[in-house]
Amino acid sequence: MPIDPVCGMEVSEETELKLEYNGKVYYFCSPHCKAQFESNPEKYVKGEGMKHEHGHKHGHKRHGCCCH
Ligand SMILES: [Zn+2]
């Protein structure tokens, strides 16, 4: 599933809301997102492939294993 680069949601490849930019086709969920992209494509096209950083924070607390 292609991702709408503006809002980040998944869109169907069958949508007519698509745009070719730098030889790559981008799909959009709404005319609004497409217009956003058209007005400032470089804002949404950053390098190759989007990297999602998931900040996993697991609060690992050490248990005092030496106490009975
Ligand atoms: Zn969108």
Short mmCIF file of C-alpha atoms in Angstrom, two decimals, residues 4-55:
data_model
loop_
_atom_site.label_atom_id
_atom_site.label_comp_id
_atom_site.label_asym_id
_atom_site.label_seq_id
_atom_site.Cartn_x
_atom_site.Cartn_y
_atom_site.Cartn_z
CA ASP A 4 0.22 9.50 1.48
CA PRO A 5 3.41 11.50 2.07
CA VAL A 6 1.48 14.43 3.45
CA CYS A 7 -0.54 12.87 6.21
CA GLY A 8 1.12 9.46 6.34
CA MET A 9 -1.95 7.33 5.89
CA GLU A 10 -2.26 4.38 3.58
CA VAL A 11 -4.01 4.96 0.29
CA SER A 12 -5.18 2.69 -2.48
CA GLU A 13 -3.12 2.52 -5.63
CA GLU A 14 -6.36 2.81 -7.52
CA THR A 15 -6.88 6.37 -6.45
CA GLU A 16 -6.79 9.06 -9.05
CA LEU A 17 -5.17 11.35 -6.57
CA LYS A 18 -1.65 10.72 -7.61
CA LEU A 19 1.23 12.78 -8.77
CA GLU A 20 4.56 12.03 -10.33
CA TYR A 21 7.46 13.82 -8.81
CA ASN A 22 11.14 13.17 -9.50
CA GLY A 23 10.18 10.03 -11.37
CA LYS A 24 8.26 8.64 -8.47
CA VAL A 25 4.53 8.41 -8.12
CA TYR A 26 2.94 9.62 -4.94
CA TYR A 27 -0.57 8.84 -3.88
CA PHE A 28 -2.86 10.95 -1.80
CA CYS A 29 -5.91 10.37 0.33
CA SER A 30 -7.61 13.62 -0.60
CA PRO A 31 -7.36 16.55 -2.99
CA HIS A 32 -6.30 18.59 0.00
CA CYS A 33 -3.22 16.46 0.60
CA LYS A 34 -2.39 16.49 -3.09
CA ALA A 35 -2.58 20.28 -3.15
CA GLN A 36 -0.36 20.45 -0.09
CA PHE A 37 2.20 18.28 -1.79
CA GLU A 38 2.06 20.26 -5.01
CA SER A 39 2.60 23.53 -3.21
CA ASN A 40 5.66 22.29 -1.40
CA PRO A 41 6.81 18.85 -2.56
CA GLU A 42 10.28 19.11 -1.09
CA LYS A 43 8.83 19.32 2.33
CA TYR A 44 7.42 15.84 1.93
CA VAL A 45 10.11 14.23 -0.14
CA LYS A 46 13.03 13.73 2.12
CA GLY A 47 15.72 11.49 0.78
CA GLU A 48 14.89 7.94 -0.10
CA GLY A 49 12.38 5.96 1.78
CA MET A 50 10.70 7.17 4.85
CA LYS A 51 12.21 6.11 8.08
CA HIS A 52 9.91 5.83 10.95
CA GLU A 53 11.57 6.04 14.24
CA HIS A 54 9.74 4.32 16.93
CA GLY A 55 10.74 5.53 20.26
#
